[in-house]
PDB file of C-alpha atoms in Angstrom:
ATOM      1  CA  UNK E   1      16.585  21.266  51.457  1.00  0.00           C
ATOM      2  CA  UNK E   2      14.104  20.873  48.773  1.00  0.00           C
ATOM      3  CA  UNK E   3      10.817  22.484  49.227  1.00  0.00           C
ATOM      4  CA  UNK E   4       7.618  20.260  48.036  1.00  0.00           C
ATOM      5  CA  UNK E   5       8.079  21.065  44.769  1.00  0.00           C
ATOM      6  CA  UNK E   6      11.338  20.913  43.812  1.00  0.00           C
ATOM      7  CA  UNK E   7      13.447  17.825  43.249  1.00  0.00           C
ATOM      8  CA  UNK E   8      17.108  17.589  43.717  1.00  0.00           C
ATOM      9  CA  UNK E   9      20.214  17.345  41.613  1.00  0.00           C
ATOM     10  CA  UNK E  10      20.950  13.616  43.155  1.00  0.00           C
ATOM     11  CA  UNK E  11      17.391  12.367  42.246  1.00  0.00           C
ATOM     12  CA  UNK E  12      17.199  13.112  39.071  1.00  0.00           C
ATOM     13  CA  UNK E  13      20.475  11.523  38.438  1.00  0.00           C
ATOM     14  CA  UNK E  14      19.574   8.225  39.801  1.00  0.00           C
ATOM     15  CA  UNK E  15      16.391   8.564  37.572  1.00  0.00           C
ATOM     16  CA  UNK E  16      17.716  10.039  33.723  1.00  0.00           C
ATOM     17  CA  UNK E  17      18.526   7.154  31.661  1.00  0.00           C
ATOM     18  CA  UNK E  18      15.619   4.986  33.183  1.00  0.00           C
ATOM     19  CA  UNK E  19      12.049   4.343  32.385  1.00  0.00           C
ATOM     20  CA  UNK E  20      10.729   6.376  35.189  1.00  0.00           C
ATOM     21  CA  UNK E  21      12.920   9.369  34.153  1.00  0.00           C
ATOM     22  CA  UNK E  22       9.825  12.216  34.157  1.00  0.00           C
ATOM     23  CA  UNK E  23       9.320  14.258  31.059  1.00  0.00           C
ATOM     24  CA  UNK E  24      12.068  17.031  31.285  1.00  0.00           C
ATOM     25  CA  UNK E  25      11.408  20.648  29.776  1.00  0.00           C
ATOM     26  CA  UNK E  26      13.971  22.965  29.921  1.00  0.00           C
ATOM     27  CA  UNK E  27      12.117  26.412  29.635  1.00  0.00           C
ATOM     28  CA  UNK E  28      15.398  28.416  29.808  1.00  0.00           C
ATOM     29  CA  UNK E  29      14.969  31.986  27.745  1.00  0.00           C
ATOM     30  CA  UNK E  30      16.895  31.890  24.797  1.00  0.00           C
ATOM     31  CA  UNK E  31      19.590  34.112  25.849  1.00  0.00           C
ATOM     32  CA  UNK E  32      20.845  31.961  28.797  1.00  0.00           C
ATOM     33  CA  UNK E  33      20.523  28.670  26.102  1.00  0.00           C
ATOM     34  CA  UNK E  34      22.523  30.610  23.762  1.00  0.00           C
ATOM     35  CA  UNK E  35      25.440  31.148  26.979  1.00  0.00           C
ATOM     36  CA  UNK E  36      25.410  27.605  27.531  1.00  0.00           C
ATOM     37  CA  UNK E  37      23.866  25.173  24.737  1.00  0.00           C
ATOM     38  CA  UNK E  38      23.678  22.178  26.619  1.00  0.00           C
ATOM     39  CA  UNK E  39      20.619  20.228  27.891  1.00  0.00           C
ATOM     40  CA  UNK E  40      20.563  17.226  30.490  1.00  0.00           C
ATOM     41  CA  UNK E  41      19.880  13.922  29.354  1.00  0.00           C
ATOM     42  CA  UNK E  42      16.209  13.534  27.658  1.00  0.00           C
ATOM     43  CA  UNK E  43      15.504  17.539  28.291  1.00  0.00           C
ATOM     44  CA  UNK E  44      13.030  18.714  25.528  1.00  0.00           C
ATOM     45  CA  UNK E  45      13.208  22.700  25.227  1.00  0.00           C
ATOM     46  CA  UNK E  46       9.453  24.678  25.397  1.00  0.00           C
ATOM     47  CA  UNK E  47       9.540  27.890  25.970  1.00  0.00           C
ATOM     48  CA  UNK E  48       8.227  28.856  29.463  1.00  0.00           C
ATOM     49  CA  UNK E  49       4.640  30.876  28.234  1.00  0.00           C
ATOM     50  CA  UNK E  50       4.135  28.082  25.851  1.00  0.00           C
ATOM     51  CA  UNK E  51       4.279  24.939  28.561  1.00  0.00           C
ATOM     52  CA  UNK E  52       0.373  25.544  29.255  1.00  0.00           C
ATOM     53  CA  UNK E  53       0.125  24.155  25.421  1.00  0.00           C
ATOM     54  CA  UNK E  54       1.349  20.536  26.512  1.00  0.00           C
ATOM     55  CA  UNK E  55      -0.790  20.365  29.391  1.00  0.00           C
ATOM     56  CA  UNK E  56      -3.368  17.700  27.920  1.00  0.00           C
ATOM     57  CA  UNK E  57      -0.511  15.519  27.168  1.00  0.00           C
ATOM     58  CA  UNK E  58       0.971  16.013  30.337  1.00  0.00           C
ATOM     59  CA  UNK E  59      -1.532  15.491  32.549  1.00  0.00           C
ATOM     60  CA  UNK E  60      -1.195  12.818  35.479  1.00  0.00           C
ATOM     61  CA  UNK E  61       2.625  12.585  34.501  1.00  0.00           C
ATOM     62  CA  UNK E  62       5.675  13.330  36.677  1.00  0.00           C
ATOM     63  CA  UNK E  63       7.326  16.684  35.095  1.00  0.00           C
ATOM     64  CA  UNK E  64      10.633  18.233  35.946  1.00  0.00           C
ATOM     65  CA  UNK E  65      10.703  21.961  34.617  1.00  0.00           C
ATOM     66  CA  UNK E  66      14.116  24.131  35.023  1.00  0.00           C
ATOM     67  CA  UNK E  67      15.425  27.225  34.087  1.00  0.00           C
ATOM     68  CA  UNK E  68      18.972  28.688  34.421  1.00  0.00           C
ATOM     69  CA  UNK E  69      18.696  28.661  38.554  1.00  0.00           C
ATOM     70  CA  UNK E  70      15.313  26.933  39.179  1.00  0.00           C
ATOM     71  CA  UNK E  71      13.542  30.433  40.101  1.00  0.00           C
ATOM     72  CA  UNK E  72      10.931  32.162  38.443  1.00  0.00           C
ATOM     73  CA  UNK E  73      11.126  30.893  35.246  1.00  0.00           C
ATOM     74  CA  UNK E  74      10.730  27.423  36.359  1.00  0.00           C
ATOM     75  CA  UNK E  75       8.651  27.888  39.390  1.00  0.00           C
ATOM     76  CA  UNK E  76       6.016  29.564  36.929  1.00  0.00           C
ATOM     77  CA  UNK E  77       5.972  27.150  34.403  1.00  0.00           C
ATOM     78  CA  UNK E  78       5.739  24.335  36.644  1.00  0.00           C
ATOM     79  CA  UNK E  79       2.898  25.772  38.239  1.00  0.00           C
ATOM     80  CA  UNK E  80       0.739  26.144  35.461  1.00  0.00           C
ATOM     81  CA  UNK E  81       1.552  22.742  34.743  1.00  0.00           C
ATOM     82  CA  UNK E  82      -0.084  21.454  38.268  1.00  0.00           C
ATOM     83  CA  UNK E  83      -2.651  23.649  37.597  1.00  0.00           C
ATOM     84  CA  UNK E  84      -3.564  21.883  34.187  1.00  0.00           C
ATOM     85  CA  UNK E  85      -3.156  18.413  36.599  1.00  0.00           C
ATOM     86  CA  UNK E  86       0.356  17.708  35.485  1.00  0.00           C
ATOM     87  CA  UNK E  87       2.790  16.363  38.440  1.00  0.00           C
ATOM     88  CA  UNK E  88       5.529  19.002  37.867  1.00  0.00           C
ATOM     89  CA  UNK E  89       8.340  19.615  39.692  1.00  0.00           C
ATOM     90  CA  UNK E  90      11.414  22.256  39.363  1.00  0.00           C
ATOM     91  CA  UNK E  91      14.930  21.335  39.427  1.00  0.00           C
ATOM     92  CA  UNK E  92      16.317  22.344  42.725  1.00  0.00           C
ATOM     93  CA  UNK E  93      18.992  25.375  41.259  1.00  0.00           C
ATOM     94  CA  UNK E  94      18.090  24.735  38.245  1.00  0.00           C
ATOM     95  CA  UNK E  95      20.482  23.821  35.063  1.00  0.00           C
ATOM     96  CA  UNK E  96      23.520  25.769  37.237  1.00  0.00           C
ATOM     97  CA  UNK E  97      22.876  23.047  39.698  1.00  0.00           C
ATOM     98  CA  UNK E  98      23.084  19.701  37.397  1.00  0.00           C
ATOM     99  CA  UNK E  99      26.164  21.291  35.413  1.00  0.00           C
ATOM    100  CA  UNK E 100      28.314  22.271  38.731  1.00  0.00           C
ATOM    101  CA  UNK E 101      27.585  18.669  39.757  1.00  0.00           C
ATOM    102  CA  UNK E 102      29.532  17.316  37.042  1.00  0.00           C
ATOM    103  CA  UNK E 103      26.494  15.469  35.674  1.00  0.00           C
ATOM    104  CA  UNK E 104      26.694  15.088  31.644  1.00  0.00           C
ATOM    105  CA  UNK E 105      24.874  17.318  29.093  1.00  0.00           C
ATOM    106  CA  UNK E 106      23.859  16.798  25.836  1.00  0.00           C
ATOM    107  CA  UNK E 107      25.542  18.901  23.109  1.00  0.00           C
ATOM    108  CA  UNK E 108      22.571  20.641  21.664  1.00  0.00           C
ATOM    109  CA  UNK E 109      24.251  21.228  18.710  1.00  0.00           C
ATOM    110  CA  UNK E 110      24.569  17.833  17.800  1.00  0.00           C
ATOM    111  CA  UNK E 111      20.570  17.153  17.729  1.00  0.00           C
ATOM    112  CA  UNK E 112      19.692  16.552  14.581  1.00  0.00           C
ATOM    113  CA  UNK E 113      16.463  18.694  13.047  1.00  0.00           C
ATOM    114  CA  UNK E 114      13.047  18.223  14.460  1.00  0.00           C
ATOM    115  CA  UNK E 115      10.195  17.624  12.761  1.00  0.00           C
ATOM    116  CA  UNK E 116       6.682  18.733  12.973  1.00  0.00           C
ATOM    117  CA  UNK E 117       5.562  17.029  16.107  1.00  0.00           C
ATOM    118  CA  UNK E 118       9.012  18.266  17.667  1.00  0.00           C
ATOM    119  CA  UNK E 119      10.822  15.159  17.489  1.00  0.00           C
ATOM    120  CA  UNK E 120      13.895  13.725  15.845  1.00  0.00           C
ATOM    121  CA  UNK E 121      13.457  10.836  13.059  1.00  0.00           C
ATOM    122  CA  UNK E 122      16.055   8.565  12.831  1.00  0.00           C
ATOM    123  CA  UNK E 123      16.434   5.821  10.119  1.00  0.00           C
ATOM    124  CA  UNK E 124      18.747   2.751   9.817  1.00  0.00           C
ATOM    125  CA  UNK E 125      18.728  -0.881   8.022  1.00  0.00           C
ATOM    126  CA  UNK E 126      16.327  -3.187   8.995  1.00  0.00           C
ATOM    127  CA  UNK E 127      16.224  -6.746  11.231  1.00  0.00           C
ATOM    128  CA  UNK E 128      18.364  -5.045  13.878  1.00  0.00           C
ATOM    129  CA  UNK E 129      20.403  -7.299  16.462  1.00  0.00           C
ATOM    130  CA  UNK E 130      22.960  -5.447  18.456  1.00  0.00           C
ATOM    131  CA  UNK E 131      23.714  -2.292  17.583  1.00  0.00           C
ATOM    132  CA  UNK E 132      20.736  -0.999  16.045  1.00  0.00           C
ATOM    133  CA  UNK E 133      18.709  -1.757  19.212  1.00  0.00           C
ATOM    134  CA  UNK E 134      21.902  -0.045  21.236  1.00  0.00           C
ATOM    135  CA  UNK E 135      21.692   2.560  19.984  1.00  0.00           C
ATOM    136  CA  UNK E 136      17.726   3.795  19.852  1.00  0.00           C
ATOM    137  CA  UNK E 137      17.861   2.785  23.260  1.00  0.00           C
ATOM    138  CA  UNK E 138      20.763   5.342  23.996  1.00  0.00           C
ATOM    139  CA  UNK E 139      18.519   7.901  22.173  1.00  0.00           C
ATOM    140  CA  UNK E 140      14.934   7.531  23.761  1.00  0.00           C
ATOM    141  CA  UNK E 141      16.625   7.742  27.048  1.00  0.00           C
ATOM    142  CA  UNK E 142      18.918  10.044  26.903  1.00  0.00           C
ATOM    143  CA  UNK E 143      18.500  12.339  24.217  1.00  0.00           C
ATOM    144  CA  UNK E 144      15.278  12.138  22.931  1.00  0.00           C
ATOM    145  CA  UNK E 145      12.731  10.484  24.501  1.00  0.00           C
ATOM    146  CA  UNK E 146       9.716  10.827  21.860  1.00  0.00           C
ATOM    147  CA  UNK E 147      12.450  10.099  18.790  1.00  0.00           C
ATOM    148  CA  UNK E 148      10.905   8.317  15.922  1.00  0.00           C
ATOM    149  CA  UNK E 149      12.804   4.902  14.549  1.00  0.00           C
ATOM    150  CA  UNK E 150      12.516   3.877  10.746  1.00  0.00           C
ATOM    151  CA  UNK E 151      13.749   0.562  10.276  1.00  0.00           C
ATOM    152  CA  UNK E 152      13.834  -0.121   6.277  1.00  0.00           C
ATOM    153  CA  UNK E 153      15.385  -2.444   3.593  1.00  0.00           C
ATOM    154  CA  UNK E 154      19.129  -1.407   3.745  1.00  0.00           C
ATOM    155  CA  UNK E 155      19.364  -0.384   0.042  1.00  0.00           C
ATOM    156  CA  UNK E 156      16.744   2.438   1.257  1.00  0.00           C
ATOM    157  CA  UNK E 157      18.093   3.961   4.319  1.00  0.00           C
ATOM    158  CA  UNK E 158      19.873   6.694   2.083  1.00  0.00           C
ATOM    159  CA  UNK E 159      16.813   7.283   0.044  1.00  0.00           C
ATOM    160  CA  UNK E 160      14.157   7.159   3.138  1.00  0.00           C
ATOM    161  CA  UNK E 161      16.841   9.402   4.857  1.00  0.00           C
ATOM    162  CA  UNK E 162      16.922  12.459   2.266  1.00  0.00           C
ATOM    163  CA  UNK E 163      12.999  11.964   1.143  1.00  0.00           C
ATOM    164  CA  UNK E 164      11.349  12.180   5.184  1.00  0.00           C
ATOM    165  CA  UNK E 165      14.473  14.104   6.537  1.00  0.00           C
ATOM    166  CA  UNK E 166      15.227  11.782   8.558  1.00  0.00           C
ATOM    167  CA  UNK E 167      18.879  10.998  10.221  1.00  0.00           C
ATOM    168  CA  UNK E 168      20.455   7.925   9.194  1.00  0.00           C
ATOM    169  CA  UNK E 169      22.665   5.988  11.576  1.00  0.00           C
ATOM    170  CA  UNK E 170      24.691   2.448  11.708  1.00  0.00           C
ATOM    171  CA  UNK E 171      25.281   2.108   8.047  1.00  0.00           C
ATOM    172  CA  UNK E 172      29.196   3.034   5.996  1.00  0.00           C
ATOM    173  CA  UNK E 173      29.484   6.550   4.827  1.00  0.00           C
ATOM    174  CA  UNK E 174      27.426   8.278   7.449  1.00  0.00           C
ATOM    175  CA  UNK E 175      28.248  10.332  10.637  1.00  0.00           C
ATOM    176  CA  UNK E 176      26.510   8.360  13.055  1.00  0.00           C
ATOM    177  CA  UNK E 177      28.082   5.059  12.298  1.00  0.00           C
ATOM    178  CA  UNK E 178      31.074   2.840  13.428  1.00  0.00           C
ATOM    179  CA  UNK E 179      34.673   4.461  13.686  1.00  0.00           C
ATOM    180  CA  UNK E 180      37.677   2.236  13.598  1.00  0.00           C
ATOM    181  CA  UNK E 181      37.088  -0.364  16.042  1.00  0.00           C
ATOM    182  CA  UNK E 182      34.246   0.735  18.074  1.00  0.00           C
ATOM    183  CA  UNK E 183      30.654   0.959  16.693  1.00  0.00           C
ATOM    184  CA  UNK E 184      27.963   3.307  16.353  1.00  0.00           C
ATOM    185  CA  UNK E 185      26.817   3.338  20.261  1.00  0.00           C
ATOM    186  CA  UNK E 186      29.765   4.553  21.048  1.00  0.00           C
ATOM    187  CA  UNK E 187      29.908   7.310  18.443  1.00  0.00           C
ATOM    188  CA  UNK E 188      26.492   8.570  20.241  1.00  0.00           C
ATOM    189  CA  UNK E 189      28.130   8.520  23.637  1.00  0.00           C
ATOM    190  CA  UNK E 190      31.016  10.738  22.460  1.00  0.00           C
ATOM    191  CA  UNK E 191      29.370  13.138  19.866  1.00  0.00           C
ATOM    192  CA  UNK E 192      26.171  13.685  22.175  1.00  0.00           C
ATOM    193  CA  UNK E 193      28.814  14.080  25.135  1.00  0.00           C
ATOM    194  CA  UNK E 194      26.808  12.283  27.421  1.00  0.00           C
ATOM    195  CA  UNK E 195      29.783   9.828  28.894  1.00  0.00           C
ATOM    196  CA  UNK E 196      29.758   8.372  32.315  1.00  0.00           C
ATOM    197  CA  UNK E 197      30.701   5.278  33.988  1.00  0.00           C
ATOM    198  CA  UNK E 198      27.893   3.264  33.621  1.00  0.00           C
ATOM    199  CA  UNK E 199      27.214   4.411  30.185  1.00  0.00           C
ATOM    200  CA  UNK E 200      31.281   3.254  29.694  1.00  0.00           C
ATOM    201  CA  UNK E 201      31.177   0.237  30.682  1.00  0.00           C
ATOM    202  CA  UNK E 202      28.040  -0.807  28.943  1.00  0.00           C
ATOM    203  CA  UNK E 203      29.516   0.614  25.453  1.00  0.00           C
ATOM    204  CA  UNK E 204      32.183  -1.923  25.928  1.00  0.00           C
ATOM    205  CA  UNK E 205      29.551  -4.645  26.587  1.00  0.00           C
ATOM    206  CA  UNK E 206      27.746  -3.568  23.040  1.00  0.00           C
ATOM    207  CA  UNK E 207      31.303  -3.191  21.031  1.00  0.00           C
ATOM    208  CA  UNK E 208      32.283  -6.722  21.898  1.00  0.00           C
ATOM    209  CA  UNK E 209      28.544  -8.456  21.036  1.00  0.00           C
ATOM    210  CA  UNK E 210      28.553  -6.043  18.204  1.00  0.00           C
ATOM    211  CA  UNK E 211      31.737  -6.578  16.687  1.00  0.00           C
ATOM    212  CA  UNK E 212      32.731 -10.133  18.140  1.00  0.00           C
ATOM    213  CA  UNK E 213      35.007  -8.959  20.430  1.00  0.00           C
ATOM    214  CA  UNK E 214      33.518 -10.921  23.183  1.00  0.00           C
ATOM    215  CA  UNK E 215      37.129 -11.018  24.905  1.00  0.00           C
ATOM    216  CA  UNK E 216      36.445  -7.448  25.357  1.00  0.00           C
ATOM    217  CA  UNK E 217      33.770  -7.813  28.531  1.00  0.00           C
ATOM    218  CA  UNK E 218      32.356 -11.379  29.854  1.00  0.00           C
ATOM    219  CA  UNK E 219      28.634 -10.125  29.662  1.00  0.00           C
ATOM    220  CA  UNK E 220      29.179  -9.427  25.680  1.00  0.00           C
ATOM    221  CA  UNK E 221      28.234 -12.768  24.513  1.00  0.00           C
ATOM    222  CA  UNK E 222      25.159 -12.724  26.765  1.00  0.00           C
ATOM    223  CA  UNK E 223      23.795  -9.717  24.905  1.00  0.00           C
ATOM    224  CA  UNK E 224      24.806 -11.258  21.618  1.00  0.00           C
ATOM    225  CA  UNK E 225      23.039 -14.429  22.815  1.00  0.00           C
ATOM    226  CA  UNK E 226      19.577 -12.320  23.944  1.00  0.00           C
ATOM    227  CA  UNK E 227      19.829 -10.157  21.310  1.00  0.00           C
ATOM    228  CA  UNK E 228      19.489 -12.806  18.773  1.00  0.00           C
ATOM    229  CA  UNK E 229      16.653 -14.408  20.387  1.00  0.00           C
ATOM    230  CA  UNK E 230      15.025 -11.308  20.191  1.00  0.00           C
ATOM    231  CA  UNK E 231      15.462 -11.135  16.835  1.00  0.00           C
ATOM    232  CA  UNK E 232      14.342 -14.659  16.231  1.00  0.00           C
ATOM    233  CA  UNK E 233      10.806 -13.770  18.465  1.00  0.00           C
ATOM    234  CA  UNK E 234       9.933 -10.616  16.763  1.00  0.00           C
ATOM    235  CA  UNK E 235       9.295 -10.536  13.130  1.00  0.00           C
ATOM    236  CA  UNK E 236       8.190  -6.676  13.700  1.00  0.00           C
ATOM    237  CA  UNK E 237      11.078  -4.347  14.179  1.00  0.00           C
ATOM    238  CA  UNK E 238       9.347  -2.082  16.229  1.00  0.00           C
ATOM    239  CA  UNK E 239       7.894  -4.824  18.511  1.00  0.00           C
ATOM    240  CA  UNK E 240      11.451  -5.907  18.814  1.00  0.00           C
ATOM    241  CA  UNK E 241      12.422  -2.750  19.737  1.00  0.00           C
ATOM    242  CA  UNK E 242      10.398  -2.390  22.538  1.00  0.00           C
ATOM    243  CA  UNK E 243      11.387  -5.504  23.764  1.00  0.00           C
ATOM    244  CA  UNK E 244      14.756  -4.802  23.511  1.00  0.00           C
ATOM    245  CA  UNK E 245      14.446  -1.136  25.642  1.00  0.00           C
ATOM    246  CA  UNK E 246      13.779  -3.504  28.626  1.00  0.00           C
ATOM    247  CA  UNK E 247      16.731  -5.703  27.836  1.00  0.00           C
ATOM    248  CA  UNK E 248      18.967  -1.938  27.668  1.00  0.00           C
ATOM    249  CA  UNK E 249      17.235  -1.316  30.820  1.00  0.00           C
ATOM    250  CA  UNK E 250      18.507  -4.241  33.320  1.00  0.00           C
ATOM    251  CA  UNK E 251      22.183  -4.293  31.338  1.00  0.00           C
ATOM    252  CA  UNK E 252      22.240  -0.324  32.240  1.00  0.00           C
ATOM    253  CA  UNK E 253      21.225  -0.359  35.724  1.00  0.00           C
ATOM    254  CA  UNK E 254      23.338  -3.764  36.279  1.00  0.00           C
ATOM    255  CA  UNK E 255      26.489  -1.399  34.588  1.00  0.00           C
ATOM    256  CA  UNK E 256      25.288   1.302  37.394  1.00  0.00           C
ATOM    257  CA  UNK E 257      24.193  -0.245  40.404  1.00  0.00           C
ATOM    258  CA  UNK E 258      25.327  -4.211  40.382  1.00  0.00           C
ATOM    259  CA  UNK E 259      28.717  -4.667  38.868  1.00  0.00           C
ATOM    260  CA  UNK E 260      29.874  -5.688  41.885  1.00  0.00           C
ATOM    261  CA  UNK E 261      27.149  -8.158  43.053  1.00  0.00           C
ATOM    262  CA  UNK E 262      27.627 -11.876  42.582  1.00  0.00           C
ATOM    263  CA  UNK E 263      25.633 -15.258  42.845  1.00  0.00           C
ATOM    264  CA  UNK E 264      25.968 -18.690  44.303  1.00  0.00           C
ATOM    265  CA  UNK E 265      24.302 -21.700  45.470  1.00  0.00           C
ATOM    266  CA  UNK E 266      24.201 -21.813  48.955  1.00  0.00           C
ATOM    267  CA  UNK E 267      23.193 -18.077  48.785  1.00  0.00           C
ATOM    268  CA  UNK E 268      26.160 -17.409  51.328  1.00  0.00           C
ATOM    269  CA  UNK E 269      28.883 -18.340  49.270  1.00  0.00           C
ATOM    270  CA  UNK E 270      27.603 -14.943  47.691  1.00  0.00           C
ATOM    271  CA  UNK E 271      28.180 -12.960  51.000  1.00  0.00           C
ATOM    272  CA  UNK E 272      31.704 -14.783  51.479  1.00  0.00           C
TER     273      UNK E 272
END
């Protein structure tokens, strides 16, 4: 069992990939990241001295530190945090735990470059509608929460890209971009490594509203639908954005927890 400040494998599960995922900091020494170069969904890596150095930003936020095994490494770190008024946690067993559970990891590998503030700086065409809300969803919750966004005129993405070092995605003639028939969320899934059902099924959802495939999965031409309202409400892509996170928010948990929930008038039928 858990002690009071440790948090299982299970619970975290049920919380990466949603907004009230806690700010993750893997604070593993480099020599067991180097043995095994994967972090879990949203993980940012700090090295365990240095954690005392986020503390201001931290503070009054739920924190899950881990290690290799969730011993001293994490313990430590984790208490300094609580001492600086951060809500931290460790990771019951630590990264050994989440990858014997089966649980996906991202490739670290695949991450592009950081920039000064630590984060990653993505850049892609402006006026998004499917995929370019897709897929900065997919990033900010499970690989980087804190990534930056630059939405620009499309004859600029290249340009913007190489001039702010930035990572361009969901234009031709890039990496992170749409590969035969399926599109540039599910180029993230598979190149960050971070597959699972839910995930899945809601990549088939955003290839058929993406690509007008809407044979491929009933709910497809609801997000095309709601995704061009959005873009009809917003005439700021960022605003848009963050309106569309909370869309990617009920279509992911609905592709985890409610597939197999229905509705009816009399509410009964429903039960039947």
């Amino acid at each position: 069992m858990a002690s009071y400040n440790e948090i299982p494998v299970s619970t975290l599960a049920r919380l990466v990939g949603t907004p009230d995922c806690p700010v993750l900091l893997d604070v593993r020494i480099d020599e067991d990241f180097d043995a095994d170069p994967h972090l879990i969904p949203g993980a940012v890596r700090q090295p365990f001295l240095d954690v005392i150095k986020l503390a201001h930003d931290l503070t009054g936020r739920p924190v899950v530190v881990y290690c290799q095994k969730g011993l001293k490494i994490s313990q430590g770190a984790a208490a300094l945090l609580r001492s600086a008024g951060a809500k931290a946690e460790v990771l019951e067993g630590g990264q050994f735990a989440w990858r014997d559970a089966g649980l996906p990891m991202v490739l670290a590998e695949k991450l592009p470059p950081l920039d000064a503030s630590g984060r990653t700086v993505w850049v892609t065409r402006h006026r998004p509608k499917i995929d370019r809300i897709a897929c900065p969803w997919l990033i900010r919750r499970f690989v980087d929460p804190n990534a930056q966004i630059l939405f620009v005129a499309a004859s600029q993405v290249a340009s913007v890209a190489e001039r702010f070092n930035a990572t361009p995605f969901d234009i031709e003639d890039v990496f992170w971009s749409h590969r035969d028939e399926k599109c540039t969320f599910d180029t993230m899934i598979e190149e960050f490594g971070i597959s699972h059902d839910a995930l899945e099924r809601l990549a088939v959802i955003v290839r058929g509203a993406d690509t007008n495939r809407h044979d491929l999965a009933p709910e497809a031409a609801g997000l095309l639908a709601a995704s061009l309202g959005l873009s009809r409400m917003y005439r700021d892509d960022l605003e848009q954005l963050e309106a569309g996170m909370l869309l990617y928010d009920a279509f992911y948990r609905w592709a985890r927890d409610a597939t197999d929930e229905g509705h009816a008038w009399p509410a009964a039928l429903t039960k039947a």
